[in-house]
Short mmCIF file of C-alpha atoms in Angstrom, two decimals:
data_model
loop_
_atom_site.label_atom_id
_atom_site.label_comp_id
_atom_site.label_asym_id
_atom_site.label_seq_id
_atom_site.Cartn_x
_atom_site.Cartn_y
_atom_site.Cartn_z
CA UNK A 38 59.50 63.19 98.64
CA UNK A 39 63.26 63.00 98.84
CA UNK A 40 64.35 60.24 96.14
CA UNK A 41 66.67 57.20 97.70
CA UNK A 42 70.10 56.62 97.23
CA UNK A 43 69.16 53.79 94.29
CA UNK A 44 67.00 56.52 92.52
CA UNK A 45 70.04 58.95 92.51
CA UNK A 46 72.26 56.20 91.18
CA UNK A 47 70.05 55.35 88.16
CA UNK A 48 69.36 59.10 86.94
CA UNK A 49 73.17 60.33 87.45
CA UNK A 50 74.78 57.28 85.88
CA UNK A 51 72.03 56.93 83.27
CA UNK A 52 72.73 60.89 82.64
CA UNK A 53 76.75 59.99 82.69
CA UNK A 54 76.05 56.68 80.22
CA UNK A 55 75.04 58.96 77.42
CA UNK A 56 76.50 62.38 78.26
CA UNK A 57 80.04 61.51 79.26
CA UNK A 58 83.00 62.62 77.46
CA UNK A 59 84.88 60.67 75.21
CA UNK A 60 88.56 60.81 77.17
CA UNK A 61 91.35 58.50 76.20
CA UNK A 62 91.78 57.15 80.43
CA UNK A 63 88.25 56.32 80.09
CA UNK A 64 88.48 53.60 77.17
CA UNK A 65 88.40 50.29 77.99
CA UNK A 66 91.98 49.36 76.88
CA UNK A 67 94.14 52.72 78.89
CA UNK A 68 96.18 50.95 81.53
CA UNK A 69 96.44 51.19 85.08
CA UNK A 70 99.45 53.36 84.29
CA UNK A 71 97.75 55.91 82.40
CA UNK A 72 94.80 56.10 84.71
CA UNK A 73 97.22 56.80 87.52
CA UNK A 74 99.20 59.31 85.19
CA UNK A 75 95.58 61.05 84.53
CA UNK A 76 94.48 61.44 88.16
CA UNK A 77 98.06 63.17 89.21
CA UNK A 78 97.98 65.53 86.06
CA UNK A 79 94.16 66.54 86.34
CA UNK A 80 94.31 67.96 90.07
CA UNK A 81 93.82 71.42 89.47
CA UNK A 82 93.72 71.09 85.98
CA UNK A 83 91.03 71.28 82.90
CA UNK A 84 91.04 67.81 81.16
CA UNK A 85 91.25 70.52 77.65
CA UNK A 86 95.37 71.26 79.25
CA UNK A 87 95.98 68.12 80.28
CA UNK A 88 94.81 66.03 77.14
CA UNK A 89 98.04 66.83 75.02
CA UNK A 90 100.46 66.47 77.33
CA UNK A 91 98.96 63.37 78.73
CA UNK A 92 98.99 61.37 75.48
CA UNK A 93 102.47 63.27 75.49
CA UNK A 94 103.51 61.31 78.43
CA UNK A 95 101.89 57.94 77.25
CA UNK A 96 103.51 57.77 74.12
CA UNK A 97 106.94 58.52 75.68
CA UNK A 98 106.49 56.20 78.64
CA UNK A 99 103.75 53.96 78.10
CA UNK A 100 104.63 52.01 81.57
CA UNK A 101 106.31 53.18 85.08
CA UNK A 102 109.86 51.67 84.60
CA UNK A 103 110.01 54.04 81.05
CA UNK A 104 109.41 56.63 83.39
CA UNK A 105 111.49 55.97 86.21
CA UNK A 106 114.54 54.95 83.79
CA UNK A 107 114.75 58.95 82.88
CA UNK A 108 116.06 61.74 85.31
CA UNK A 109 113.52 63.30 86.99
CA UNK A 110 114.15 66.40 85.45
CA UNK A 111 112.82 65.43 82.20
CA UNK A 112 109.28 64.70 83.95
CA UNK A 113 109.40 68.34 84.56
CA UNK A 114 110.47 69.32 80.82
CA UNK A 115 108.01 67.05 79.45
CA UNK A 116 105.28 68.37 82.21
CA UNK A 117 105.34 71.94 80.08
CA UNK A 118 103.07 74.50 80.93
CA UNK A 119 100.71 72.49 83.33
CA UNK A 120 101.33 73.59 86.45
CA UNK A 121 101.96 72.80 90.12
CA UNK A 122 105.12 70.98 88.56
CA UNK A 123 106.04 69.32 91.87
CA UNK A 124 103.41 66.93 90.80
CA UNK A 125 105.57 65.83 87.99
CA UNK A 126 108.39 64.75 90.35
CA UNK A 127 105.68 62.91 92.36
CA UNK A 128 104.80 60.92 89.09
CA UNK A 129 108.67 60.34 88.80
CA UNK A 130 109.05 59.16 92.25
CA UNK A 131 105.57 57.03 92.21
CA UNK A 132 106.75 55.35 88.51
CA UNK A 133 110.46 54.81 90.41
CA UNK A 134 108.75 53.11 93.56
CA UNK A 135 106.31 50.93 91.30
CA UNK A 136 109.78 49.82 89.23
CA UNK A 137 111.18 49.13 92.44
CA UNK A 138 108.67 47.34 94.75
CA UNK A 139 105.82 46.22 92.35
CA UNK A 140 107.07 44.99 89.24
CA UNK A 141 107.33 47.49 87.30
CA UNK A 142 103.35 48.02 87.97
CA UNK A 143 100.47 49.89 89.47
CA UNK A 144 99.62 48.33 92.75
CA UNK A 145 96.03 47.31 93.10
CA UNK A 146 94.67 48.24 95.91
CA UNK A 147 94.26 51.32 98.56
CA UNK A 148 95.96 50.62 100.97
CA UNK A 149 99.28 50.10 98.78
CA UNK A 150 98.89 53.06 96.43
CA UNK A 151 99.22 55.08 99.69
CA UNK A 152 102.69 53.40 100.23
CA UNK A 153 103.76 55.73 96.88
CA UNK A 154 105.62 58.90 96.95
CA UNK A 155 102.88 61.43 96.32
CA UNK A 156 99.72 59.64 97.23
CA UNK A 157 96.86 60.89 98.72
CA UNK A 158 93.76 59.49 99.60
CA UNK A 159 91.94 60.55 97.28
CA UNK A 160 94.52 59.25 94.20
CA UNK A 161 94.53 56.30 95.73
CA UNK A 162 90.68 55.78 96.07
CA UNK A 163 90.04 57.22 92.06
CA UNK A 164 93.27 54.84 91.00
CA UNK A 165 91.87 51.79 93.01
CA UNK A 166 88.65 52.59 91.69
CA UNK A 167 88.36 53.65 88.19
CA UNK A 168 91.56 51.67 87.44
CA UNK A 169 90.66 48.36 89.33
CA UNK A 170 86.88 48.37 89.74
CA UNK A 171 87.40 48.54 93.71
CA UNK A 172 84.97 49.96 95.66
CA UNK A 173 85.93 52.73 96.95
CA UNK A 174 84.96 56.15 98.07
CA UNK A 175 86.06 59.03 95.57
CA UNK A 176 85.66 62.30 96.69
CA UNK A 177 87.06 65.20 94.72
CA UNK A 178 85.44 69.02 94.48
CA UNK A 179 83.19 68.04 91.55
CA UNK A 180 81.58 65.30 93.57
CA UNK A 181 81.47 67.56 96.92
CA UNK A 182 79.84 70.54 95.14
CA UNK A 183 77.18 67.65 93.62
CA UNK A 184 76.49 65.89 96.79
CA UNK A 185 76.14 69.69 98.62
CA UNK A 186 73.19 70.64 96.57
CA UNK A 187 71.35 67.67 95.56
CA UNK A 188 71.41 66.14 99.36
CA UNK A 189 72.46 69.22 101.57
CA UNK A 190 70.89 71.99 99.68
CA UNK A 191 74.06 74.41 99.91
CA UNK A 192 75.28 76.15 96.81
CA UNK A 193 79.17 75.15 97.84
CA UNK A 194 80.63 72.37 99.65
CA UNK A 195 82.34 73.90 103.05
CA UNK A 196 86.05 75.09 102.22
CA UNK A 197 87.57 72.12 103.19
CA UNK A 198 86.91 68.02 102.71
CA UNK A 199 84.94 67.59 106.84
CA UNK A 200 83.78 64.06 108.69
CA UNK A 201 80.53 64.75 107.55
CA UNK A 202 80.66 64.99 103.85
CA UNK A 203 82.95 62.13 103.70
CA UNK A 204 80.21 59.95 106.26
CA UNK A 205 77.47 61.49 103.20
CA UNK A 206 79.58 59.83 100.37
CA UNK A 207 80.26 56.76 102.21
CA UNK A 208 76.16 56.18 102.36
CA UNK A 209 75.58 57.37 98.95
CA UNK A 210 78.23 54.35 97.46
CA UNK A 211 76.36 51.93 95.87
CA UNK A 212 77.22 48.31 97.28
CA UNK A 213 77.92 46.59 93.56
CA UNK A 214 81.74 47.07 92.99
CA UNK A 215 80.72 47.96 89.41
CA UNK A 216 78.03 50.17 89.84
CA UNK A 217 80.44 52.06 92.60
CA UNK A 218 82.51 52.62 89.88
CA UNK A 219 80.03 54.03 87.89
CA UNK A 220 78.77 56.54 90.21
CA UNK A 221 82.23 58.04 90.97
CA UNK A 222 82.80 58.89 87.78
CA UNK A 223 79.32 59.80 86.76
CA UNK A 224 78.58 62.09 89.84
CA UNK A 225 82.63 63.52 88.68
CA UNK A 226 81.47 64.48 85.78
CA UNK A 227 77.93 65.85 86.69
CA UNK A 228 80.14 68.59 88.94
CA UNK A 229 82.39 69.21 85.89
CA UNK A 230 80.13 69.72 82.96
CA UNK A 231 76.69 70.67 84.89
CA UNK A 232 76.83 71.43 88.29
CA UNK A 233 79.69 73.71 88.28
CA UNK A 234 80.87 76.17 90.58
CA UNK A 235 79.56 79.41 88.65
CA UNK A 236 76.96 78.51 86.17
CA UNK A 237 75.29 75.32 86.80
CA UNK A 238 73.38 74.28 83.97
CA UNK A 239 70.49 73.47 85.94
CA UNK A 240 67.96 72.73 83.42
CA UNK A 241 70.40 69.73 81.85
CA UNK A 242 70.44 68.26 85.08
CA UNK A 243 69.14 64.77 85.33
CA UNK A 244 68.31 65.21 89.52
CA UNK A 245 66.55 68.41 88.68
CA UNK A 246 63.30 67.90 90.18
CA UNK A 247 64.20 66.51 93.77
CA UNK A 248 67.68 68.84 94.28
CA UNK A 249 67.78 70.23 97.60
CA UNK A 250 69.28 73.40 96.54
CA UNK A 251 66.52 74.24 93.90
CA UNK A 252 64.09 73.53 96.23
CA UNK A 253 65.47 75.69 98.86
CA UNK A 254 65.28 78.68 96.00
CA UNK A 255 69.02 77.81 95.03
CA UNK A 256 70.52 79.98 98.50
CA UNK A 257 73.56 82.32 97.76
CA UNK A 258 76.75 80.20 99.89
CA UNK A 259 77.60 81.20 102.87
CA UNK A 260 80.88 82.20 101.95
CA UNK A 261 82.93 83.73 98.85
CA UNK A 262 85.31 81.19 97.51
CA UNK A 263 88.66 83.27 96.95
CA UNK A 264 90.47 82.47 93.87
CA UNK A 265 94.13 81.99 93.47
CA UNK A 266 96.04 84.99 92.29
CA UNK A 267 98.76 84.94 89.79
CA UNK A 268 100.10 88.15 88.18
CA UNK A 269 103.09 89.16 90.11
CA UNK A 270 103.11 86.02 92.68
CA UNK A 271 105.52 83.89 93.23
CA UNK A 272 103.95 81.68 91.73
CA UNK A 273 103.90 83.80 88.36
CA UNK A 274 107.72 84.34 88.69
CA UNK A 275 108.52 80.41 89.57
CA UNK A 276 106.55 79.61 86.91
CA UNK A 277 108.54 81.28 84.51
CA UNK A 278 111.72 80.60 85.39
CA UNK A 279 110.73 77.02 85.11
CA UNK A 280 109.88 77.94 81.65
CA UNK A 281 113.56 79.12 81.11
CA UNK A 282 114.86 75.92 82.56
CA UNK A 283 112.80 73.86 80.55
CA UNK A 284 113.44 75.03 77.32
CA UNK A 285 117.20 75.72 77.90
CA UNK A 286 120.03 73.38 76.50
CA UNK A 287 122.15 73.40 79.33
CA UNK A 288 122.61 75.39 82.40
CA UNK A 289 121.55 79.15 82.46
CA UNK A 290 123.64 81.44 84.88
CA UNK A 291 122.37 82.47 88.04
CA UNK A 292 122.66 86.47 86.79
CA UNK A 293 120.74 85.51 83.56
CA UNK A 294 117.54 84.98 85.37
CA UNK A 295 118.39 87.73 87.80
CA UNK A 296 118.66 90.42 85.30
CA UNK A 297 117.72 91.45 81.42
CA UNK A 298 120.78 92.98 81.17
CA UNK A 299 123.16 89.86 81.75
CA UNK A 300 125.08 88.34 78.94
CA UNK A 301 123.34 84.63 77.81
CA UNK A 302 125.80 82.72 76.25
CA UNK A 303 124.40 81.80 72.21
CA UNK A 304 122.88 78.16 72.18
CA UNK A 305 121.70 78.23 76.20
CA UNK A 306 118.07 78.94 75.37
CA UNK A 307 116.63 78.97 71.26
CA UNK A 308 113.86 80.70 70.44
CA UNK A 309 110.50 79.33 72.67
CA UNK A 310 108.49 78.59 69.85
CA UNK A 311 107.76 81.95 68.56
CA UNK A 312 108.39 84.35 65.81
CA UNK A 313 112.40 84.11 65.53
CA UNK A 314 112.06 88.16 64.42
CA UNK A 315 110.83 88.35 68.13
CA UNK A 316 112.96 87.77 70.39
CA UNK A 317 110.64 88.75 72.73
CA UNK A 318 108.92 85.62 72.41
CA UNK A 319 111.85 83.71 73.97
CA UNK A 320 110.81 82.38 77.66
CA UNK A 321 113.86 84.84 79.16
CA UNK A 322 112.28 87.61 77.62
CA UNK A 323 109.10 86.79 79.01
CA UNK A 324 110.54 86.04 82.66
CA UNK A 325 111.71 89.50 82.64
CA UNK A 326 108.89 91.24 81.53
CA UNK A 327 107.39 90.33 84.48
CA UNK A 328 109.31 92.95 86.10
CA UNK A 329 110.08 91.19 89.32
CA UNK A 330 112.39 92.64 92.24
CA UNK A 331 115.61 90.96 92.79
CA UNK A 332 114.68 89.81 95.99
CA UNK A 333 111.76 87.79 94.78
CA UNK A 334 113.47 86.38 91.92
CA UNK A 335 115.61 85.27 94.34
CA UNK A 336 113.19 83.84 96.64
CA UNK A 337 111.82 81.88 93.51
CA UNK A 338 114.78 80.54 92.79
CA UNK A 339 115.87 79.12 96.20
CA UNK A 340 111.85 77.50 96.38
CA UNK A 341 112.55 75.84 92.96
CA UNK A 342 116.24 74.15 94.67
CA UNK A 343 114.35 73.38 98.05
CA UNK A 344 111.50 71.46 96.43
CA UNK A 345 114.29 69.67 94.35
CA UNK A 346 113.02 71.44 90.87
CA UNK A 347 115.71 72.60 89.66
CA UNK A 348 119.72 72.23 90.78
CA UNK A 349 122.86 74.53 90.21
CA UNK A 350 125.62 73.35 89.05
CA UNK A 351 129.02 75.15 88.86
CA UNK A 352 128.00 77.42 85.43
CA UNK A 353 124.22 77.46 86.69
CA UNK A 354 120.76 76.23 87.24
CA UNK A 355 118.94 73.36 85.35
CA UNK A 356 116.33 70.86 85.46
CA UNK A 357 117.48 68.12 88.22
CA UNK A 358 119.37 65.10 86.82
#
């Protein structure tokens, strides 16, 4: 007998009640603010990466207008090594716009979170929700893989978010604003620690006995999930060159990045943390021992000024002002 909605809410959230982790947005005294800084940072991110930097961020600018009072560019210095760094000038833009036309806050509801630069619906649903207590329906990957299995019995969600996985979590919501909130972030956190995407941990799982997948003999998916390549992308070499620009004290020339062999004025970029008897440890050296063509260092380079990540000025490029 397939177990009702009220049955799956009382196992997963009792599971999530004394199995969650301990994370700093989850205490009952984070802000709004950091909530909303925790959703943008953890898309496509491991909470372990984004932990740091996040307290990081909260320590530096423990409200939007601290945020928005810096240039953009030092979102993306401070945003280090996490990735996807356009998302740090969406945090810039969202903390300028909540300065601007919210007092200096996080708006409250779903509908006006979508009104800020960057928002999606499904920031704006976790924000409303595990910020606010609104009811509302969260659907990341985690969730999707969660809901696939126990209800659906498929070993993977299909590629992409469809109509009817989002009419499945609409039904599944409890009604109780609280207990809404409660199931979001325990069914979250059932995909992340159990129910992964490789190894589920099937045996710790508190919906063991009535999931649809198990019961169905756990059935391979019907498709291969391809995974995101890195060395020698463009991705790689933008990367790095961000890492150049970030640790740099003031502009690096064009022909720098270009090219090992190019003179680098003393003082542009110190030593990136390393061994100073290494100064292969220095995020130039590293850029070019990638070994990239010209032509794609130069197609990096003109992404990074289109999507307004870096800017040249007359002696060369740097984080935007």
């Amino acid at each position: 007998m397939e177990p009702g909605p009220r049955q799956l809410h009382t196992e997963i959230i009792s599971w999530f009640t004394a199995n969650g982790r301990d994370l700093p947005w989850r205490k009952p005294d984070c802000t709004p603010w950091g909530i909303f800084v925790s959703e943008i940072m953890l898309q496509q991110t491991p909470v372990v990466r984004v932990l740091p930097v996040w307290e990081q961020w909260m320590e530096r600018w423990p409200n939007p207008a601290a945020l928005a009072a810096e240039p953009s560019g030092e979102a993306v210095r401070a945003w280090g090594r996490l990735g996807y760094p356009r998302r740090a000038l969406r945090l810039h833009a969202a903390a300028t716009a909540m300065t601007a036309d919210f007092n200096g806050t996080v708006p409250d509801t779903y509908p006006e979170l979508l009104t800020l630069p960057g928002v999606g619906s499904y920031t704006a649903a976790a924000v409303a929700s595990f910020a606010f207590g609104r009811r509302e329906t969260v659907v990341d990957t985690n969730i999707r893989r969660v809901h696939a299995r126990a209800i659906t019995g498929s070993a993977l969600p299909a590629p992409a978010l469809n109509a009817a996985e989002m009419r499945l979590a609409v039904s599944l919501l409890p009604e109780d604003d609280a207990a809404s909130v409660a199931w979001n972030a325990s069914v979250m956190e059932l995909g992340a620690l159990v129910c992964t995407a490789r190894s589920p941990k099937c045996e710790s799982c508190p919906v063991l006995s009535h999931c649809a997948w198990v019961a169905a003999g756990k059935p391979a998916p019907d498709y291969v999930p391809k995974g995101q390549a890195w060395s020698g992308t463009d991705r790689q070499v933008r990367g790095a060159i961000m890492a150049v620009l970030r640790h740099a004290a003031s502009p690096v020339p064009r022909a720098a990045l270009l090219g090992p062999g190019d003179f680098l004025p003393a003082g542009i970029l110190p030593d990136d943390g390393g061994d100073p008897a290494r100064p292969e440890t220095t995020a130039l050296a590293q850029l070019h021992a990638i070994k990239a063509p010209e032509e794609q260092l130069e197609r990096a380079l003109a992404g990074l000024l289109t999507d307004k990540l870096a800017e040249e000025t007359r002696t060369g490029l740097q984080l935007p002002g």
